[in-house]
mmCIF file with all atom_site columns, C-alpha atoms and ligand atoms in Angstrom:
data_model
loop_
_atom_site.group_PDB
_atom_site.id
_atom_site.type_symbol
_atom_site.label_atom_id
_atom_site.label_alt_id
_atom_site.label_comp_id
_atom_site.label_asym_id
_atom_site.label_entity_id
_atom_site.label_seq_id
_atom_site.pdbx_PDB_ins_code
_atom_site.Cartn_x
_atom_site.Cartn_y
_atom_site.Cartn_z
_atom_site.occupancy
_atom_site.B_iso_or_equiv
_atom_site.pdbx_formal_charge
_atom_site.auth_seq_id
_atom_site.auth_comp_id
_atom_site.auth_asym_id
_atom_site.auth_atom_id
_atom_site.pdbx_PDB_model_num
ATOM   1   C CA  . MET A 1 1   ? 54.480 162.918 156.174 1.00 0.00 ? 1   MET A CA  1
ATOM   2   C CA  . PRO A 1 2   ? 57.445 164.748 155.494 1.00 0.00 ? 2   PRO A CA  1
ATOM   3   C CA  . ASN A 1 3   ? 58.082 168.112 157.263 1.00 0.00 ? 3   ASN A CA  1
ATOM   4   C CA  . GLN A 1 4   ? 56.903 171.045 154.726 1.00 0.00 ? 4   GLN A CA  1
ATOM   5   C CA  . THR A 1 5   ? 58.026 174.294 156.244 1.00 0.00 ? 5   THR A CA  1
ATOM   6   C CA  . LEU A 1 6   ? 60.764 176.719 155.399 1.00 0.00 ? 6   LEU A CA  1
ATOM   7   C CA  . LEU A 1 7   ? 62.227 178.416 157.717 1.00 0.00 ? 7   LEU A CA  1
ATOM   8   C CA  . VAL A 1 8   ? 63.561 182.244 156.558 1.00 0.00 ? 8   VAL A CA  1
ATOM   9   C CA  . LEU A 1 9   ? 65.996 184.123 158.751 1.00 0.00 ? 9   LEU A CA  1
ATOM   10  C CA  . SER A 1 10  ? 66.448 187.545 158.339 1.00 0.00 ? 10  SER A CA  1
ATOM   11  C CA  . GLY A 1 11  ? 69.870 189.439 160.270 1.00 0.00 ? 11  GLY A CA  1
ATOM   12  C CA  . PRO A 1 12  ? 69.937 192.382 161.963 1.00 0.00 ? 12  PRO A CA  1
ATOM   13  C CA  . ASN A 1 13  ? 68.939 195.697 160.736 1.00 0.00 ? 13  ASN A CA  1
ATOM   14  C CA  . LEU A 1 14  ? 66.762 194.106 158.022 1.00 0.00 ? 14  LEU A CA  1
ATOM   15  C CA  . ASN A 1 15  ? 63.756 195.301 159.602 1.00 0.00 ? 15  ASN A CA  1
ATOM   16  C CA  . LEU A 1 16  ? 64.731 198.875 158.345 1.00 0.00 ? 16  LEU A CA  1
ATOM   17  C CA  . LEU A 1 17  ? 64.747 197.627 154.855 1.00 0.00 ? 17  LEU A CA  1
ATOM   18  C CA  . GLY A 1 18  ? 62.631 200.107 152.694 1.00 0.00 ? 18  GLY A CA  1
ATOM   19  C CA  . GLU A 1 19  ? 63.831 203.330 154.854 1.00 0.00 ? 19  GLU A CA  1
ATOM   20  C CA  . ARG A 1 20  ? 67.270 204.144 154.137 1.00 0.00 ? 20  ARG A CA  1
ATOM   21  C CA  . GLN A 1 21  ? 69.639 202.959 151.245 1.00 0.00 ? 21  GLN A CA  1
ATOM   22  C CA  . PRO A 1 22  ? 67.770 202.230 149.063 1.00 0.00 ? 22  PRO A CA  1
ATOM   23  C CA  . GLU A 1 23  ? 70.419 202.663 146.518 1.00 0.00 ? 23  GLU A CA  1
ATOM   24  C CA  . VAL A 1 24  ? 71.871 199.799 148.087 1.00 0.00 ? 24  VAL A CA  1
ATOM   25  C CA  . TYR A 1 25  ? 68.936 197.088 149.255 1.00 0.00 ? 25  TYR A CA  1
ATOM   26  C CA  . GLY A 1 26  ? 66.087 198.251 147.158 1.00 0.00 ? 26  GLY A CA  1
ATOM   27  C CA  . HIS A 1 27  ? 62.875 200.077 147.897 1.00 0.00 ? 27  HIS A CA  1
ATOM   28  C CA  . GLU A 1 28  ? 61.244 197.000 149.141 1.00 0.00 ? 28  GLU A CA  1
ATOM   29  C CA  . THR A 1 29  ? 60.207 196.439 152.623 1.00 0.00 ? 29  THR A CA  1
ATOM   30  C CA  . LEU A 1 30  ? 61.078 192.978 154.321 1.00 0.00 ? 30  LEU A CA  1
ATOM   31  C CA  . ALA A 1 31  ? 57.538 192.340 154.623 1.00 0.00 ? 31  ALA A CA  1
ATOM   32  C CA  . ASP A 1 32  ? 57.576 192.673 150.598 1.00 0.00 ? 32  ASP A CA  1
ATOM   33  C CA  . HIS A 1 33  ? 60.464 189.984 150.399 1.00 0.00 ? 33  HIS A CA  1
ATOM   34  C CA  . VAL A 1 34  ? 58.584 187.757 152.802 1.00 0.00 ? 34  VAL A CA  1
ATOM   35  C CA  . ALA A 1 35  ? 55.437 188.148 150.568 1.00 0.00 ? 35  ALA A CA  1
ATOM   36  C CA  . VAL A 1 36  ? 57.662 187.072 147.437 1.00 0.00 ? 36  VAL A CA  1
ATOM   37  C CA  . VAL A 1 37  ? 58.648 184.014 149.279 1.00 0.00 ? 37  VAL A CA  1
ATOM   38  C CA  . GLU A 1 38  ? 55.389 183.126 150.232 1.00 0.00 ? 38  GLU A CA  1
ATOM   39  C CA  . ALA A 1 39  ? 54.103 183.827 147.061 1.00 0.00 ? 39  ALA A CA  1
ATOM   40  C CA  . ALA A 1 40  ? 56.811 181.015 145.526 1.00 0.00 ? 40  ALA A CA  1
ATOM   41  C CA  . ALA A 1 41  ? 56.776 178.597 148.280 1.00 0.00 ? 41  ALA A CA  1
ATOM   42  C CA  . VAL A 1 42  ? 52.983 177.799 148.156 1.00 0.00 ? 42  VAL A CA  1
ATOM   43  C CA  . GLU A 1 43  ? 53.334 176.877 144.323 1.00 0.00 ? 43  GLU A CA  1
ATOM   44  C CA  . HIS A 1 44  ? 55.720 173.958 145.794 1.00 0.00 ? 44  HIS A CA  1
ATOM   45  C CA  . GLY A 1 45  ? 53.860 172.647 148.816 1.00 0.00 ? 45  GLY A CA  1
ATOM   46  C CA  . LEU A 1 46  ? 55.601 174.896 151.023 1.00 0.00 ? 46  LEU A CA  1
ATOM   47  C CA  . ALA A 1 47  ? 54.436 177.057 154.293 1.00 0.00 ? 47  ALA A CA  1
ATOM   48  C CA  . VAL A 1 48  ? 56.820 179.721 155.272 1.00 0.00 ? 48  VAL A CA  1
ATOM   49  C CA  . GLU A 1 49  ? 57.820 180.729 158.614 1.00 0.00 ? 49  GLU A CA  1
ATOM   50  C CA  . HIS A 1 50  ? 59.660 183.913 159.014 1.00 0.00 ? 50  HIS A CA  1
ATOM   51  C CA  . LEU A 1 51  ? 62.134 185.507 162.096 1.00 0.00 ? 51  LEU A CA  1
ATOM   52  C CA  . GLN A 1 52  ? 63.522 188.925 161.840 1.00 0.00 ? 52  GLN A CA  1
ATOM   53  C CA  . SER A 1 53  ? 66.088 189.281 164.821 1.00 0.00 ? 53  SER A CA  1
ATOM   54  C CA  . ASN A 1 54  ? 69.009 191.428 165.747 1.00 0.00 ? 54  ASN A CA  1
ATOM   55  C CA  . HIS A 1 55  ? 70.218 189.061 168.174 1.00 0.00 ? 55  HIS A CA  1
ATOM   56  C CA  . GLU A 1 56  ? 72.842 186.235 167.351 1.00 0.00 ? 56  GLU A CA  1
ATOM   57  C CA  . GLY A 1 57  ? 71.337 183.852 169.816 1.00 0.00 ? 57  GLY A CA  1
ATOM   58  C CA  . GLU A 1 58  ? 67.694 184.444 168.821 1.00 0.00 ? 58  GLU A CA  1
ATOM   59  C CA  . LEU A 1 59  ? 68.367 183.139 165.295 1.00 0.00 ? 59  LEU A CA  1
ATOM   60  C CA  . VAL A 1 60  ? 70.754 180.335 166.474 1.00 0.00 ? 60  VAL A CA  1
ATOM   61  C CA  . ASP A 1 61  ? 67.358 179.290 168.828 1.00 0.00 ? 61  ASP A CA  1
ATOM   62  C CA  . ALA A 1 62  ? 65.468 179.250 165.427 1.00 0.00 ? 62  ALA A CA  1
ATOM   63  C CA  . ILE A 1 63  ? 67.997 177.242 164.170 1.00 0.00 ? 63  ILE A CA  1
ATOM   64  C CA  . HIS A 1 64  ? 67.827 174.725 166.407 1.00 0.00 ? 64  HIS A CA  1
ATOM   65  C CA  . ALA A 1 65  ? 64.194 174.610 166.540 1.00 0.00 ? 65  ALA A CA  1
ATOM   66  C CA  . ALA A 1 66  ? 63.804 173.951 163.392 1.00 0.00 ? 66  ALA A CA  1
ATOM   67  C CA  . ARG A 1 67  ? 66.197 170.823 163.148 1.00 0.00 ? 67  ARG A CA  1
ATOM   68  C CA  . GLY A 1 68  ? 63.982 167.934 162.460 1.00 0.00 ? 68  GLY A CA  1
ATOM   69  C CA  . ARG A 1 69  ? 60.347 169.970 162.057 1.00 0.00 ? 69  ARG A CA  1
ATOM   70  C CA  . CYS A 1 70  ? 61.593 172.201 158.960 1.00 0.00 ? 70  CYS A CA  1
ATOM   71  C CA  . ALA A 1 71  ? 62.470 171.000 155.394 1.00 0.00 ? 71  ALA A CA  1
ATOM   72  C CA  . ALA A 1 72  ? 64.527 173.989 154.751 1.00 0.00 ? 72  ALA A CA  1
ATOM   73  C CA  . ILE A 1 73  ? 66.338 177.377 155.805 1.00 0.00 ? 73  ILE A CA  1
ATOM   74  C CA  . VAL A 1 74  ? 66.697 180.593 153.658 1.00 0.00 ? 74  VAL A CA  1
ATOM   75  C CA  . VAL A 1 75  ? 68.439 183.076 155.695 1.00 0.00 ? 75  VAL A CA  1
ATOM   76  C CA  . ASN A 1 76  ? 69.705 186.368 155.048 1.00 0.00 ? 76  ASN A CA  1
ATOM   77  C CA  . PRO A 1 77  ? 72.243 186.918 158.160 1.00 0.00 ? 77  PRO A CA  1
ATOM   78  C CA  . GLY A 1 78  ? 72.553 190.762 157.499 1.00 0.00 ? 78  GLY A CA  1
ATOM   79  C CA  . ALA A 1 79  ? 76.163 191.771 159.328 1.00 0.00 ? 79  ALA A CA  1
ATOM   80  C CA  . PHE A 1 80  ? 76.194 188.118 160.929 1.00 0.00 ? 80  PHE A CA  1
ATOM   81  C CA  . THR A 1 81  ? 77.595 186.773 157.787 1.00 0.00 ? 81  THR A CA  1
ATOM   82  C CA  . HIS A 1 82  ? 80.890 188.114 158.307 1.00 0.00 ? 82  HIS A CA  1
ATOM   83  C CA  . TYR A 1 83  ? 81.678 186.810 161.573 1.00 0.00 ? 83  TYR A CA  1
ATOM   84  C CA  . ALA A 1 84  ? 79.040 185.239 163.764 1.00 0.00 ? 84  ALA A CA  1
ATOM   85  C CA  . TRP A 1 85  ? 80.761 181.667 163.972 1.00 0.00 ? 85  TRP A CA  1
ATOM   86  C CA  . ALA A 1 86  ? 77.453 180.737 166.247 1.00 0.00 ? 86  ALA A CA  1
ATOM   87  C CA  . ILE A 1 87  ? 75.144 181.109 163.468 1.00 0.00 ? 87  ILE A CA  1
ATOM   88  C CA  . HIS A 1 88  ? 77.826 178.872 161.293 1.00 0.00 ? 88  HIS A CA  1
ATOM   89  C CA  . ASP A 1 89  ? 77.860 176.480 163.973 1.00 0.00 ? 89  ASP A CA  1
ATOM   90  C CA  . ALA A 1 90  ? 73.911 176.092 164.449 1.00 0.00 ? 90  ALA A CA  1
ATOM   91  C CA  . LEU A 1 91  ? 73.654 175.769 160.567 1.00 0.00 ? 91  LEU A CA  1
ATOM   92  C CA  . ALA A 1 92  ? 76.232 172.938 160.209 1.00 0.00 ? 92  ALA A CA  1
ATOM   93  C CA  . ALA A 1 93  ? 73.562 170.853 162.790 1.00 0.00 ? 93  ALA A CA  1
ATOM   94  C CA  . PHE A 1 94  ? 70.870 171.272 160.238 1.00 0.00 ? 94  PHE A CA  1
ATOM   95  C CA  . ASP A 1 95  ? 70.226 168.452 158.017 1.00 0.00 ? 95  ASP A CA  1
ATOM   96  C CA  . GLY A 1 96  ? 68.209 170.521 155.279 1.00 0.00 ? 96  GLY A CA  1
ATOM   97  C CA  . PRO A 1 97  ? 68.946 172.646 152.453 1.00 0.00 ? 97  PRO A CA  1
ATOM   98  C CA  . VAL A 1 98  ? 70.557 176.279 153.636 1.00 0.00 ? 98  VAL A CA  1
ATOM   99  C CA  . VAL A 1 99  ? 70.484 178.787 151.180 1.00 0.00 ? 99  VAL A CA  1
ATOM   100 C CA  . GLU A 1 100 ? 72.090 182.209 152.038 1.00 0.00 ? 100 GLU A CA  1
ATOM   101 C CA  . VAL A 1 101 ? 71.134 185.298 150.154 1.00 0.00 ? 101 VAL A CA  1
ATOM   102 C CA  . HIS A 1 102 ? 71.919 189.137 149.751 1.00 0.00 ? 102 HIS A CA  1
ATOM   103 C CA  . LEU A 1 103 ? 70.281 191.633 148.711 1.00 0.00 ? 103 LEU A CA  1
ATOM   104 C CA  . SER A 1 104 ? 73.362 193.172 147.847 1.00 0.00 ? 104 SER A CA  1
ATOM   105 C CA  . ASN A 1 105 ? 76.725 191.522 146.224 1.00 0.00 ? 105 ASN A CA  1
ATOM   106 C CA  . PRO A 1 106 ? 78.844 191.670 149.865 1.00 0.00 ? 106 PRO A CA  1
ATOM   107 C CA  . ALA A 1 107 ? 81.915 190.585 147.135 1.00 0.00 ? 107 ALA A CA  1
ATOM   108 C CA  . ALA A 1 108 ? 81.622 193.925 145.041 1.00 0.00 ? 108 ALA A CA  1
ATOM   109 C CA  . ARG A 1 109 ? 81.433 196.187 148.885 1.00 0.00 ? 109 ARG A CA  1
ATOM   110 C CA  . GLU A 1 110 ? 83.881 196.915 151.507 1.00 0.00 ? 110 GLU A CA  1
ATOM   111 C CA  . PRO A 1 111 ? 86.769 194.615 151.907 1.00 0.00 ? 111 PRO A CA  1
ATOM   112 C CA  . TRP A 1 112 ? 84.864 193.275 155.414 1.00 0.00 ? 112 TRP A CA  1
ATOM   113 C CA  . ARG A 1 113 ? 81.579 192.263 153.726 1.00 0.00 ? 113 ARG A CA  1
ATOM   114 C CA  . HIS A 1 114 ? 83.805 189.986 151.397 1.00 0.00 ? 114 HIS A CA  1
ATOM   115 C CA  . THR A 1 115 ? 84.253 186.892 153.953 1.00 0.00 ? 115 THR A CA  1
ATOM   116 C CA  . SER A 1 116 ? 80.746 184.643 154.684 1.00 0.00 ? 116 SER A CA  1
ATOM   117 C CA  . VAL A 1 117 ? 80.876 182.351 157.481 1.00 0.00 ? 117 VAL A CA  1
ATOM   118 C CA  . VAL A 1 118 ? 77.850 181.206 156.777 1.00 0.00 ? 118 VAL A CA  1
ATOM   119 C CA  . ALA A 1 119 ? 78.987 180.429 153.007 1.00 0.00 ? 119 ALA A CA  1
ATOM   120 C CA  . PRO A 1 120 ? 80.391 177.280 154.284 1.00 0.00 ? 120 PRO A CA  1
ATOM   121 C CA  . VAL A 1 121 ? 77.844 175.478 155.439 1.00 0.00 ? 121 VAL A CA  1
ATOM   122 C CA  . ALA A 1 122 ? 75.111 176.705 152.744 1.00 0.00 ? 122 ALA A CA  1
ATOM   123 C CA  . SER A 1 123 ? 73.743 174.439 149.969 1.00 0.00 ? 123 SER A CA  1
ATOM   124 C CA  . GLY A 1 124 ? 74.656 177.954 147.751 1.00 0.00 ? 124 GLY A CA  1
ATOM   125 C CA  . THR A 1 125 ? 74.430 181.175 147.892 1.00 0.00 ? 125 THR A CA  1
ATOM   126 C CA  . ILE A 1 126 ? 72.307 184.122 145.891 1.00 0.00 ? 126 ILE A CA  1
ATOM   127 C CA  . ALA A 1 127 ? 73.931 187.750 145.950 1.00 0.00 ? 127 ALA A CA  1
ATOM   128 C CA  . GLY A 1 128 ? 74.019 190.844 143.980 1.00 0.00 ? 128 GLY A CA  1
ATOM   129 C CA  . PHE A 1 129 ? 69.903 190.262 142.563 1.00 0.00 ? 129 PHE A CA  1
ATOM   130 C CA  . GLY A 1 130 ? 68.115 192.797 144.880 1.00 0.00 ? 130 GLY A CA  1
ATOM   131 C CA  . ALA A 1 131 ? 64.617 191.322 145.501 1.00 0.00 ? 131 ALA A CA  1
ATOM   132 C CA  . ASP A 1 132 ? 64.816 188.846 142.999 1.00 0.00 ? 132 ASP A CA  1
ATOM   133 C CA  . GLY A 1 133 ? 67.333 187.034 145.125 1.00 0.00 ? 133 GLY A CA  1
ATOM   134 C CA  . TYR A 1 134 ? 64.112 185.659 147.548 1.00 0.00 ? 134 TYR A CA  1
ATOM   135 C CA  . ARG A 1 135 ? 62.248 184.022 144.630 1.00 0.00 ? 135 ARG A CA  1
ATOM   136 C CA  . LEU A 1 136 ? 65.437 182.622 143.429 1.00 0.00 ? 136 LEU A CA  1
ATOM   137 C CA  . ALA A 1 137 ? 66.171 181.405 146.542 1.00 0.00 ? 137 ALA A CA  1
ATOM   138 C CA  . VAL A 1 138 ? 62.732 179.344 147.269 1.00 0.00 ? 138 VAL A CA  1
ATOM   139 C CA  . GLN A 1 139 ? 63.706 177.989 143.418 1.00 0.00 ? 139 GLN A CA  1
ATOM   140 C CA  . ALA A 1 140 ? 67.128 176.280 144.620 1.00 0.00 ? 140 ALA A CA  1
ATOM   141 C CA  . VAL A 1 141 ? 65.084 175.096 147.861 1.00 0.00 ? 141 VAL A CA  1
ATOM   142 C CA  . ALA A 1 142 ? 62.367 173.447 145.539 1.00 0.00 ? 142 ALA A CA  1
ATOM   143 C CA  . ALA A 1 143 ? 65.000 171.855 143.346 1.00 0.00 ? 143 ALA A CA  1
ATOM   144 C CA  . LEU A 1 144 ? 67.446 170.774 146.568 1.00 0.00 ? 144 LEU A CA  1
ATOM   145 C CA  . LEU A 1 145 ? 64.476 169.481 148.170 1.00 0.00 ? 145 LEU A CA  1
ATOM   146 C CA  . GLY A 1 146 ? 63.089 167.659 144.843 1.00 0.00 ? 146 GLY A CA  1
ATOM   147 C CA  . ARG A 1 147 ? 59.997 169.088 144.683 1.00 0.00 ? 147 ARG A CA  1
HETATM 148 O O1  . CA2 B 2 .   ? 73.014 192.952 150.617 1.00 0.00 ? 1   CA2 B O1  1
HETATM 149 C C1  . CA2 B 2 .   ? 72.473 191.962 152.307 1.00 0.00 ? 1   CA2 B C1  1
HETATM 150 O O2  . CA2 B 2 .   ? 71.441 191.846 152.150 1.00 0.00 ? 1   CA2 B O2  1
HETATM 151 C C2  . CA2 B 2 .   ? 73.030 191.929 153.418 1.00 0.00 ? 1   CA2 B C2  1
HETATM 152 O O3  . CA2 B 2 .   ? 73.098 191.193 153.901 1.00 0.00 ? 1   CA2 B O3  1
HETATM 153 C C3  . CA2 B 2 .   ? 72.314 193.352 154.210 1.00 0.00 ? 1   CA2 B C3  1
HETATM 154 C C4  . CA2 B 2 .   ? 73.564 193.755 155.324 1.00 0.00 ? 1   CA2 B C4  1
HETATM 155 C C5  . CA2 B 2 .   ? 75.170 193.280 155.443 1.00 0.00 ? 1   CA2 B C5  1
HETATM 156 O O4  . CA2 B 2 .   ? 75.132 194.080 156.497 1.00 0.00 ? 1   CA2 B O4  1
HETATM 157 C C6  . CA2 B 2 .   ? 75.509 192.219 154.639 1.00 0.00 ? 1   CA2 B C6  1
HETATM 158 O O5  . CA2 B 2 .   ? 76.925 192.967 154.133 1.00 0.00 ? 1   CA2 B O5  1
HETATM 159 C C7  . CA2 B 2 .   ? 74.876 192.395 153.178 1.00 0.00 ? 1   CA2 B C7  1
HETATM 160 C C8  . CA2 B 2 .   ? 72.845 194.790 156.004 1.00 0.00 ? 1   CA2 B C8  1
HETATM 161 C C9  . CA2 B 2 .   ? 71.719 195.004 156.588 1.00 0.00 ? 1   CA2 B C9  1
HETATM 162 C C10 . CA2 B 2 .   ? 70.865 196.614 156.623 1.00 0.00 ? 1   CA2 B C10 1
HETATM 163 O O6  . CA2 B 2 .   ? 69.848 196.716 156.275 1.00 0.00 ? 1   CA2 B O6  1
HETATM 164 C C11 . CA2 B 2 .   ? 69.808 197.957 155.914 1.00 0.00 ? 1   CA2 B C11 1
HETATM 165 C C12 . CA2 B 2 .   ? 68.268 198.383 155.877 1.00 0.00 ? 1   CA2 B C12 1
HETATM 166 C C13 . CA2 B 2 .   ? 68.238 199.953 155.838 1.00 0.00 ? 1   CA2 B C13 1
HETATM 167 C C14 . CA2 B 2 .   ? 68.992 200.997 156.301 1.00 0.00 ? 1   CA2 B C14 1
HETATM 168 C C15 . CA2 B 2 .   ? 69.856 200.536 157.304 1.00 0.00 ? 1   CA2 B C15 1
HETATM 169 C C16 . CA2 B 2 .   ? 70.412 199.049 157.015 1.00 0.00 ? 1   CA2 B C16 1
#
């Protein structure tokens, strides 16, 4: 039986969503985004596992543990996006679709946000659509998995 789990990873500070900078990241909490993912995923027969961590190694461990067990990964690496090569390397060793999500559009913000070290190992990136980004990411995963 093929694996049917979508792993959703959230990087540092995303646990604070809804508390500060709503003009940049919206009013939704991380739990709200995960609920959107779960509702969209169930329509494609996918179960969801979610991990938020402020620690790069914990995210790397979760990506390793997903190998051969999860069908796809949706990841918002937070600020790790811009420099965490260990996450890049771990995702490169994952053999399913990887969709990178950002609530804001980093390309339209400070220059240090313009580089993503995750993008080269992602199937694609969805950025700048706020809360809709997570729903769009699940649609992309479903299409990539042929569901
Ligand atoms: O737009 C995104 O989703 C980001 O991944 C969010 C990261 C940022 O470093 C990336 O450049 C783009 C930051 C998430 C921090 O979220 C906070 C939420 C509330 C209060 C403080 C931070």
